[in-house]
Structures are given as C-alpha cells and as structure tokens.
Coordinates of C-alpha atoms and ligand atoms in Angstrom, one line a residue:
X977 CA 11.2 -12.1 -33.9
X978 CA 10.6 -10.0 -30.3
X979 CA 9.4 -11.2 -27.4
X980 CA 5.8 -10.1 -26.0
X981 CA 6.0 -7.5 -23.5
X982 CA 4.3 -7.6 -20.1
X983 CA 3.6 -4.2 -19.1
X984 CA 4.4 -3.7 -15.5
X985 CA 2.3 -0.3 -13.6
X986 CA 3.8 1.0 -11.3
X987 CA 2.4 4.7 -10.1
X988 CA 2.3 5.3 -6.5
X989 CA 4.2 4.3 -2.9
X990 CA 1.8 1.5 -2.3
X991 CA 2.5 -0.4 -6.0
X992 CA 6.3 -0.5 -5.5
X993 CA 6.7 -3.3 -3.2
X994 CA 3.6 -5.5 -5.0
X995 CA 5.4 -5.4 -8.2
X996 CA 9.1 -6.0 -7.4
X997 CA 8.6 -9.6 -7.3
X998 CA 6.2 -10.2 -9.6
X999 CA 8.7 -8.6 -12.1
X1000 CA 11.8 -10.1 -10.2
X1001 CA 9.8 -13.8 -11.2
X1002 CA 8.6 -13.3 -14.8
X1003 CA 12.5 -12.5 -15.9
X1004 CA 12.5 -16.1 -15.1
X1005 CA 11.0 -16.4 -18.0
X1006 CA 12.7 -16.8 -21.2
X1007 CA 9.8 -16.4 -23.5
X1008 CA 8.3 -12.8 -22.5
X1009 CA 9.8 -9.7 -21.5
X1010 CA 8.0 -7.7 -18.8
X1011 CA 8.7 -3.6 -18.7
X1012 CA 7.9 -1.4 -16.1
X1013 CA 5.8 1.4 -16.5
X1014 CA 5.4 4.5 -14.5
X1015 CA 2.8 7.0 -14.6
X1016 CA 4.7 9.7 -12.3
X1017 CA 1.5 9.7 -9.8
X1018 CA 4.3 10.1 -6.8
X1019 CA 7.7 11.8 -8.2
X1020 CA 9.4 12.3 -4.7
X1021 CA 12.5 11.3 -4.4
X1022 CA 11.8 9.9 -0.5
X1023 CA 8.4 8.3 -2.0
X1024 CA 10.0 6.8 -5.4
X1025 CA 13.6 6.5 -6.1
X1026 CA 14.9 5.4 -2.8
X1027 CA 12.2 1.5 -2.6
X1028 CA 13.4 1.9 -7.3
X1029 CA 16.4 1.1 -5.3
X1030 CA 16.1 -0.6 -2.5
X1031 CA 13.7 -3.4 -4.0
X1032 CA 15.9 -3.8 -6.8
X1033 CA 13.1 -2.4 -9.4
X1034 CA 14.8 -1.8 -12.6
X1035 CA 14.6 1.9 -14.1
X1036 CA 11.3 2.3 -15.6
X1037 CA 11.7 1.9 -19.0
X1038 CA 9.0 4.1 -20.0
X1039 CA 7.8 7.2 -18.1
X1040 CA 4.5 9.1 -18.2
X1041 CA 5.4 12.2 -15.2
X1042 CA 1.7 13.1 -14.9
X1043 CA 2.2 14.3 -11.6
X1044 CA -0.4 15.5 -9.0
X1045 CA -3.8 16.9 -9.5
X1046 CA -7.1 16.8 -9.1
X1047 CA -8.5 12.6 -9.1
X1048 CA -9.9 13.5 -12.8
X1049 CA -7.3 15.5 -14.0
X1050 CA -4.5 12.9 -13.0
X1051 CA -6.9 10.3 -14.0
X1052 CA -7.5 11.4 -16.6
X1053 CA -3.9 12.1 -18.0
X1054 CA -2.9 9.0 -16.8
X1055 CA -5.3 7.5 -19.5
X1056 CA -4.8 9.6 -22.1
X1057 CA -0.2 9.1 -22.2
X1058 CA -1.0 5.4 -21.4
X1059 CA -2.9 5.1 -24.1
X1060 CA -0.6 7.2 -26.4
X1061 CA 2.4 4.9 -25.2
X1062 CA 0.5 1.6 -26.2
X1063 CA -0.4 2.5 -29.5
X1064 CA 3.3 3.5 -30.0
X1065 CA 4.5 0.2 -28.8
X1066 CA 1.3 -2.8 -27.8
X1067 CA 2.0 -4.9 -25.5
X1068 CA 0.6 -8.6 -24.9
X1069 CA -0.6 -7.7 -21.9
X1070 CA -0.9 -4.7 -18.8
X1071 CA -0.6 -5.8 -15.1
X1072 CA -2.0 -3.1 -12.3
X1073 CA -1.2 -3.2 -8.7
X1074 CA -3.8 -2.2 -6.1
X1075 CA -6.2 0.1 -5.8
X1076 CA -4.2 3.4 -6.9
X1077 CA -5.5 5.9 -9.3
X1078 CA -2.9 4.6 -12.4
X1079 CA -4.4 1.4 -11.4
X1080 CA -7.6 2.3 -12.5
X1081 CA -6.2 4.3 -15.5
X1082 CA -3.7 2.2 -17.0
X1083 CA -6.6 -0.8 -17.1
X1084 CA -9.1 1.2 -19.2
X1085 CA -6.7 2.1 -21.4
X1086 CA -5.4 -1.1 -22.1
X1087 CA -9.1 -3.0 -22.2
X1088 CA -10.6 0.2 -24.5
X1089 CA -7.4 -1.4 -27.6
X1090 CA -7.9 -4.5 -26.5
X1091 CA -5.4 -5.6 -24.9
X1092 CA -5.8 -8.5 -21.4
X1093 CA -5.3 -6.9 -18.0
X1094 CA -4.2 -8.6 -14.8
X1095 CA -4.9 -7.3 -11.3
X1096 CA -3.0 -8.3 -8.7
X1097 CA -5.2 -7.7 -5.5
X1098 CA -8.0 -8.2 -6.6
X1099 CA -11.1 -8.4 -5.3
X1100 CA -10.7 -6.2 -1.8
X1101 CA -13.5 -4.2 -0.5
X1102 CA -13.9 -1.8 1.7
X1103 CA -17.8 -1.3 1.2
X1104 CA -16.8 2.3 1.4
X1105 CA -17.9 4.2 -1.7
X1106 CA -16.5 7.9 -0.1
X1107 CA -12.8 5.6 -0.5
X1108 CA -11.5 6.8 -3.6
X1109 CA -9.8 3.5 -3.7
X1110 CA -13.0 1.9 -3.2
X1111 CA -13.9 3.0 -6.2
X1112 CA -10.7 2.3 -8.3
X1113 CA -10.7 -1.3 -6.6
X1114 CA -14.8 -1.9 -8.3
X1115 CA -13.5 -0.2 -11.6
X1116 CA -10.4 -1.9 -12.0
X1117 CA -11.7 -5.5 -11.1
X1118 CA -14.9 -5.3 -13.4
X1119 CA -12.7 -4.5 -16.4
X1120 CA -10.0 -6.9 -15.6
X1121 CA -9.4 -10.4 -17.6
X1122 CA -7.3 -12.4 -14.3
X1123 CA -7.6 -11.1 -11.0
X1124 CA -5.2 -12.2 -8.6
X1125 CA -6.2 -12.1 -5.3
X1126 CA -4.7 -11.7 -2.1
X1127 CA -7.1 -13.1 1.2
X1128 CA -10.2 -15.3 0.8
X1129 CA -12.6 -12.5 1.3
X1130 CA -11.9 -10.8 -2.0
X1131 CA -12.4 -14.1 -4.3
X1132 CA -16.1 -14.2 -2.0
X1133 CA -16.6 -10.6 -3.4
X1134 CA -15.7 -10.9 -6.7
X1135 CA -18.2 -14.4 -6.8
X1136 CA -20.6 -11.8 -5.6
X1137 CA -20.1 -9.6 -8.2
X1138 CA -21.2 -12.3 -10.8
X1139 CA -17.3 -12.1 -11.8
X1140 CA -17.0 -15.6 -14.0
X1141 CA -15.1 -17.9 -11.4
X1142 CA -11.9 -19.1 -14.2
X1143 CA -11.4 -15.5 -14.4
X1144 CA -10.1 -15.8 -10.0
X1145 CA -7.2 -16.7 -8.9
X1146 CA -6.2 -16.5 -5.4
X1147 CA -2.7 -16.4 -5.1
X1148 CA -2.0 -14.7 -1.7
X1149 CA 0.1 -11.3 -0.7
X1150 CA 2.6 -10.7 -2.7
X1151 CA 3.5 -7.3 -0.3
X1152 CA 4.7 -10.2 2.2
X1153 CA 7.3 -11.5 -0.3
X1154 CA 9.1 -8.4 -0.2
X1155 CA 8.0 -7.9 3.7
X1156 CA 10.5 -11.9 3.7
X1157 CA 12.9 -10.6 1.5
X1158 CA 14.3 -7.5 3.1
X1159 CA 13.5 -7.9 6.6
X1160 CA 16.6 -9.3 7.8
X1161 CA 18.0 -6.2 6.1
X1162 CA 16.4 -4.2 7.8
X1163 CA 17.2 -5.1 11.3
X1164 CA 20.7 -4.6 10.5
X1165 CA 19.6 -1.3 10.7
X1166 CA 18.9 -0.8 13.9
X1167 CA 16.3 1.9 13.8
X1168 CA 14.8 1.9 16.9
X1169 CA 18.8 2.8 18.0
X1170 CA 18.7 5.7 15.3
X1171 CA 16.4 7.1 16.4
X1172 CA 17.5 7.2 20.3
X1173 CA 14.8 4.7 21.4
X1174 CA 14.4 0.9 22.5
X1175 CA 12.9 -2.5 20.7
X1176 CA 9.3 -2.5 21.7
X1177 CA 9.7 0.6 23.7
X1178 CA 7.8 2.8 21.0
X1179 CA 4.9 3.2 18.3
X1180 CA 5.6 4.3 14.6
X1181 CA 2.0 6.3 13.2
X1182 CA 1.4 6.6 10.0
X1183 CA -1.4 9.1 8.8
X1184 CA -2.5 10.2 5.0
X1185 CA -6.0 9.1 4.7
X1186 CA -8.6 11.7 3.6
X1187 CA -10.6 11.4 6.2
X1188 CA -7.7 11.9 8.5
X1189 CA -6.2 14.4 7.4
X1190 CA -8.3 16.5 5.0
X1191 CA -10.2 18.1 7.7
X1192 CA -8.3 20.3 9.4
X1193 CA -10.7 20.4 12.9
X1194 CA -9.8 16.0 12.5
X1195 CA -6.5 16.4 11.8
X1196 CA -5.6 18.3 14.8
X1197 CA -7.7 16.4 17.4
X1198 CA -4.8 13.5 16.5
X1199 CA -2.1 15.3 16.0
X1200 CA -3.1 16.2 19.9
X1201 CA -4.0 13.1 21.4
X1202 CA -0.5 11.2 18.9
X1203 CA 0.9 14.4 21.4
X1204 CA -0.8 13.0 24.6
X1205 CA -0.2 8.9 24.0
X1206 CA 3.6 10.1 23.4
X1207 CA 3.9 11.2 27.1
X1208 CA 3.3 7.4 27.8
X1209 CA 5.2 6.1 24.6
X1210 CA 7.5 7.9 22.6
X1211 CA 6.2 7.4 18.5
X1212 CA 7.9 8.2 15.5
X1213 CA 5.8 9.6 12.6
X1214 CA 6.7 9.3 8.9
X1215 CA 4.8 12.2 7.7
X1216 CA 3.0 11.9 4.3
X1217 CA 3.5 14.8 1.6
X1218 CA 0.1 15.2 1.8
X1219 CA -0.1 15.6 5.0
X1220 CA 1.8 18.1 5.5
X1221 CA 0.4 19.7 3.3
X1222 CA -2.6 19.8 4.7
X1223 CA -1.4 20.8 8.4
X1224 CA 0.5 23.4 6.9
X1225 CA -2.6 24.9 5.0
X1226 CA -4.7 24.4 8.0
X1227 CA -1.7 26.2 10.8
X1228 CA -0.9 23.3 12.3
X1229 CA 2.9 23.1 11.7
X1230 CA 4.0 24.1 15.9
X1231 CA 2.2 20.1 15.8
X1232 CA 5.0 18.6 14.0
X1233 CA 7.2 20.6 15.6
X1234 CA 6.8 17.0 17.7
X1235 CA 7.5 17.9 21.9
X1236 CA 6.7 14.8 24.2
X1237 CA 7.9 12.1 22.5
X1238 CA 6.4 12.7 19.2
X1239 CA 9.1 12.6 16.4
X1240 CA 8.0 13.4 13.2
X1241 CA 10.5 13.0 10.2
X1242 CA 10.1 12.8 6.3
X1243 CA 8.7 9.6 4.7
X1244 CA 10.8 6.7 5.1
X1245 CA 12.7 4.0 2.7
X1246 CA 11.1 0.7 2.7
X1247 CA 13.9 -0.9 4.5
X1248 CA 13.6 2.4 7.7
X1249 CA 9.9 2.2 7.8
X1250 CA 10.1 -2.0 8.1
X1251 CA 13.1 -1.9 10.8
X1252 CA 11.1 0.3 12.4
X1253 CA 8.1 -1.4 12.3
X1254 CA 9.8 -4.8 13.4
X1255 CA 10.4 -3.8 16.6
X1256 CA 7.6 -1.5 17.5
X1257 CA 5.6 -2.2 20.7
X1258 CA 2.2 -0.9 18.9
X1259 CA 1.7 0.4 15.1
X1260 CA -0.7 3.3 14.5
X1261 CA -2.5 3.8 10.9
X1262 CA -4.3 3.9 7.9
X1263 CA -2.5 2.6 5.5
X1264 CA -3.7 -1.2 3.8
X1265 CA 0.2 -1.8 3.2
X1266 CA 1.0 -1.8 7.1
X1267 CA -1.9 -3.5 8.5
X1268 CA -1.2 -6.1 6.2
X1269 CA 2.4 -6.2 7.1
X1270 CA 2.1 -6.3 10.9
X1271 CA 0.0 -9.3 10.6
X1272 CA 2.9 -10.8 9.9
X1273 CA 5.2 -9.4 12.3
X1274 CA 3.0 -10.1 15.0
X1275 CA 2.9 -6.4 15.9
X1276 CA -0.4 -4.9 17.3
X1277 CA -1.6 -2.3 15.1
X1278 CA -4.7 0.7 15.5
X1279 CA -6.0 1.2 12.3
X1280 CA -7.6 4.1 11.9
X1281 CA -10.3 3.6 9.7
X1282 CA -14.2 2.8 10.1
X1283 CA -13.8 -0.4 7.6
X1284 CA -11.1 -2.5 6.1
X1285 CA -11.3 -4.0 2.4
X1286 CA -8.4 -6.2 4.6
X1287 CA -10.5 -8.5 7.2
X1288 CA -8.0 -10.9 7.6
X1289 CA -5.7 -8.7 9.5
X1290 CA -8.7 -8.6 11.9
X1291 CA -9.7 -11.9 11.9
X1292 CA -6.1 -13.8 11.7
X1293 CA -4.2 -10.6 12.1
X1294 CA -3.3 -8.0 15.2
X1295 CA -6.0 -5.0 13.5
X1296 CA -8.1 -3.5 15.3
X1297 CA -10.9 -1.1 13.8
X1298 CA -10.4 2.3 15.8
X1299 CA -11.8 4.8 13.2
X1300 CA -10.1 8.1 13.9
X1301 CA -12.4 8.8 17.1
X1302 CA -9.8 9.8 20.1
X1303 CA -11.9 7.4 22.5
X1304 CA -11.0 4.2 21.2
X1305 CA -8.0 4.7 19.9
X1306 CA -6.6 5.6 23.4
X1307 CA -9.0 2.6 24.5
X1308 CA -7.0 0.5 22.7
X1309 CA -3.7 2.4 23.1
X1310 CA -4.5 1.3 26.8
X1311 CA -5.1 -2.5 25.5
X1312 CA -1.9 -3.1 23.8
X1313 CA -0.4 -1.4 26.6
X1314 CA -1.9 -3.5 28.7
X1315 CA -1.3 -6.9 26.4
X1316 CA -5.0 -7.9 26.0
X1317 CA -4.4 -7.7 22.2
X1318 CA -4.6 -10.8 19.7
X1319 CA -1.5 -12.4 19.0
X1320 CA -2.3 -13.1 15.6
X1321 CA -1.9 -16.7 13.3
X1322 CA -0.4 -17.9 10.1
X1323 CA -2.2 -16.1 7.3
X1324 CA -2.7 -18.6 4.5
X1325 CA -0.8 -18.4 1.1
X1326 CA 1.5 -15.0 2.9
X1327 CA 4.0 -17.0 2.5
X1328 CA 6.9 -15.2 0.7
X1329 CA 6.1 -17.1 -2.6
X1330 CA 3.1 -15.1 -3.8
X1331 CA 4.9 -13.7 -6.6
X1332 CA 5.6 -16.6 -8.6
X1333 CA 2.4 -18.1 -8.1
X1334 CA 1.3 -14.4 -10.1
X1335 CA 4.2 -14.6 -12.8
X1336 CA 3.1 -18.5 -13.0
X1337 CA -0.8 -17.2 -13.6
X1338 CA 0.1 -15.0 -15.8
X1339 CA 2.1 -17.5 -18.0
X1340 CA -0.7 -19.3 -18.0
X1341 CA -3.1 -17.5 -19.0
X1342 CA -1.4 -15.9 -21.7
Ligands
LIG1180 C1 -1.7 7.5 -2.9 C2 -3.1 6.8 -3.0 C3 -3.5 5.8 -1.8 C4 -2.0 5.3 -1.1 C5 -1.2 6.5 -1.2 C6 0.4 6.0 -0.5 C7 -4.9 6.8 -4.8 C8 -6.3 7.8 -4.7 N1 -4.7 7.3 -3.6 O1 -2.5 8.4 -2.3 O2 -4.5 4.9 -2.1 O3 -2.4 4.6 -0.1 O4 -1.2 6.6 -2.4 O5 0.5 6.9 -0.3 O6 -4.4 7.0 -5.8 N2 2.5 14.5 -3.2 C9 3.7 15.0 -3.3 N3 4.7 14.0 -3.6 C10 4.9 13.2 -4.3 C11 3.1 12.2 -4.4 C12 2.0 13.3 -4.0 O7 4.3 15.6 -2.5 O8 5.7 11.8 -4.3 C13 1.2 15.3 -2.1 C14 0.8 16.2 -4.0 O9 0.4 16.9 -2.9 C15 -0.5 15.2 -4.1 C16 -0.9 14.9 -2.7 O10 0.6 14.3 -2.2 O11 -2.0 16.2 -4.3 C17 -1.4 13.4 -3.4 O12 -1.0 12.8 -3.8 P1 -1.8 11.7 -4.5 O13 -0.5 10.8 -5.8 O14 -2.7 12.5 -5.6 O15 -2.5 10.9 -3.3 P2 -2.0 10.3 -2.1 O16 -2.9 11.2 -1.3 O17 -0.3 9.8 -1.9

C-alpha cells in the first residue's frame, strides 16, 4: 500500500524558507510521504530555482505553472489547477505557508474537497485590509483545520476570531530554522567584501510592497531619499522584479543606475541576502521575513510600513515602524547611526526547532 501523501505548497519566494525545514522534518516519519507542489506564482530563476538549490528542497513533484496575473486571475488559476491535481491524486492533507495568493488558493481547493488543511504562520494580523496578504491570512485561517502559529499575538488573534482552541498550536518561527542552518555558510561568502564594503558599515534595503512601489510619486520619493542616505552610509538594494517594472513604468530607470553610495542589484539568493543582512549596520525593508530575521540577528531594522502583522519584532526585536514618510525614515536612520536603537531579546520558540514541532503537530493531527 502506498503511504499517505502530505502536499506542501510552494508558491512565492517567502514560502521556500518556511517549507524547507518542514519538508525535512516530515521526511523523518517513515509512514507518510511529503510531496512538494509548486504553483508557479514566482518563476524567475533568481526568485525561485536558486532557493530550492540552496535550501535543499527536492524538485517539485507537481508544477502548476500559473505565472503572473491580476490577483483574481492568479488566484483563480491556482484554485482551478490545484483542484484538478487533487482530483487526480488526493493527499491525506495539504500544508500551506504564509500569506501569498498560493496559500489561500490551495487551502480553498483542498478544503472544498474535504482534504484537511494545515496553515503554517497562522494568526498574524496587520488589521490593514488594503494589504492583499491580510485578506489571504483571514481567509486561510478561517478554513484551515490546524493553525500553526509563530508568535503569541497570532494565538490571541485567532482566539478573538472564535477559532476553537483545539485547532491552534504555538510552534514558533520556522524561518529561523532556515536562518540558523544557513548562517555559517552565508557568512563564509563574505558578501560585504564582494560589494567592496566593510562589515557594519553599510545598509541593506528591500522594497516591493504595492504601498511603496506602485504609486510613481511614492517610489520616486523613496528612491531619492535612498540616494541621499547613501551619501552617509553605502546602501545595497536588491531589486524585486515588481519594483523594477514599477520603476521603469514610472520613468525612474535613471534612479536605479545608482550613484552616490547606492548599489542596485538583482534579487539575491537566500544565503547571499542573509550574509549581507547579518553584517549590515541597518536594514530598511517592507519585507515581513526580514523584520523577523533582523530580530534574531540583532540588526536594527527600519520597517517601511505603517503597521505590522509581526508585533513581536517591535516589542522584543529590533524593528521600528517608519512607514514611507521621508521624515520618519530619516529620523530612524539617524537614530541607528547614533546608536539609539533597541538591542532586541531572544524570542521564545524562535529557536531553530519549529520545523520539528510543526511536523510533530501534523503527524499527531493526522
Ligand atoms: C508576492 C506576495 C507577497 C510577498 C512577495 C515576495 C501575494 C499577494 N504577494 O508578492 O506577500 O511578500 O511575493 O516576493 O502573494 N514577477 C516577476 N517574476 C517572478 C514573480 C513576479 O517578474 O518570478 C513580477 C511580475 O511582474 C508580477 C509581479 O512581479 O506581476 C508581482 O508578482 P506577484 O507574485 O503577483 O506578487 P509579489 O509582488 O511578488
């Protein structure tokens, strides 16, 4: 008899570092078979293949090849194609990660066919429904059977929403498993040197949220500000394809040529990015994952958002919300350079063993 299959859904870049430790831990159980399903939401080799290689994720057994599109079109395509796949080859459970369109679409396809769904990184809430990810989080949690939570605020949010206690499990942050596993290799790459920089004497910037990059005026202002800050501290900006497209559409290509101390580069593989982050003086980002990673690395982080679904990065980590206001960003930047910044504390269950707890939770539940 063949083993019960557990589908693990990979769609977009931030899913890969969460999936890798869970896949590895599940492989340790002889009586079930993890199966990696890639939706194809992210498809550029630099956003995708290189993460599978570095994080030693087996090549997907199933590829849905949905590609880009509007939210409706992309989500619908994933829903349709994953359902077809489920009808042809039914798993015992589906595990979804994070808050991207692939997360909600695959959860919905599975649950409608009576296949139980586990959500890794459940319960996070920004309370900002203009963010596509917030809608994805709310919907995914409402239909999932097992809610695996990374920080205490997630448990409180789910309780407030009336989710039965028995479905909720605080397991910690699985991204930190990947960070711990890769940190030595990342440091060995000597990333700062490659860019002609010294440890602790540069900043790392990432930008891709619609709220920062979609409006040309906002993007122009942010790029100009980065140009200005880079006169005081060199800045490296690995550019998300969405941001590159937005900048080109807005006629801002010139600003991407760099100048001063601003170096604009292609999106970086996991280890390269981690290596740069670990030795940075400061990180400026709108990425949820990097807020968490800087908290563990104890690197100051200016979060370029008005809110966060990861409040523990503010209360125990090294992040401060600065939105996209030039004044607040400038103030935060000056504070970091002057050493006026929280040092951060260890966060419970962000210990490198969340993948094992998640696998254990899934096996017990099955
Ligand atoms: C998605 C996630 C976001 C996550 C981010 C990390 C949703 C709603 N958003 O946003 O939460 O933080 O991934 O990267 O799921 N593109 C390429 N090549 C690719 C992928 C995308 O060129 O491999 C371009 C296309 O122009 C595409 C645009 O980026 O239209 C946006 O891609 P999409 O997957 O829709 O959302 P992200 O902005 O990447």
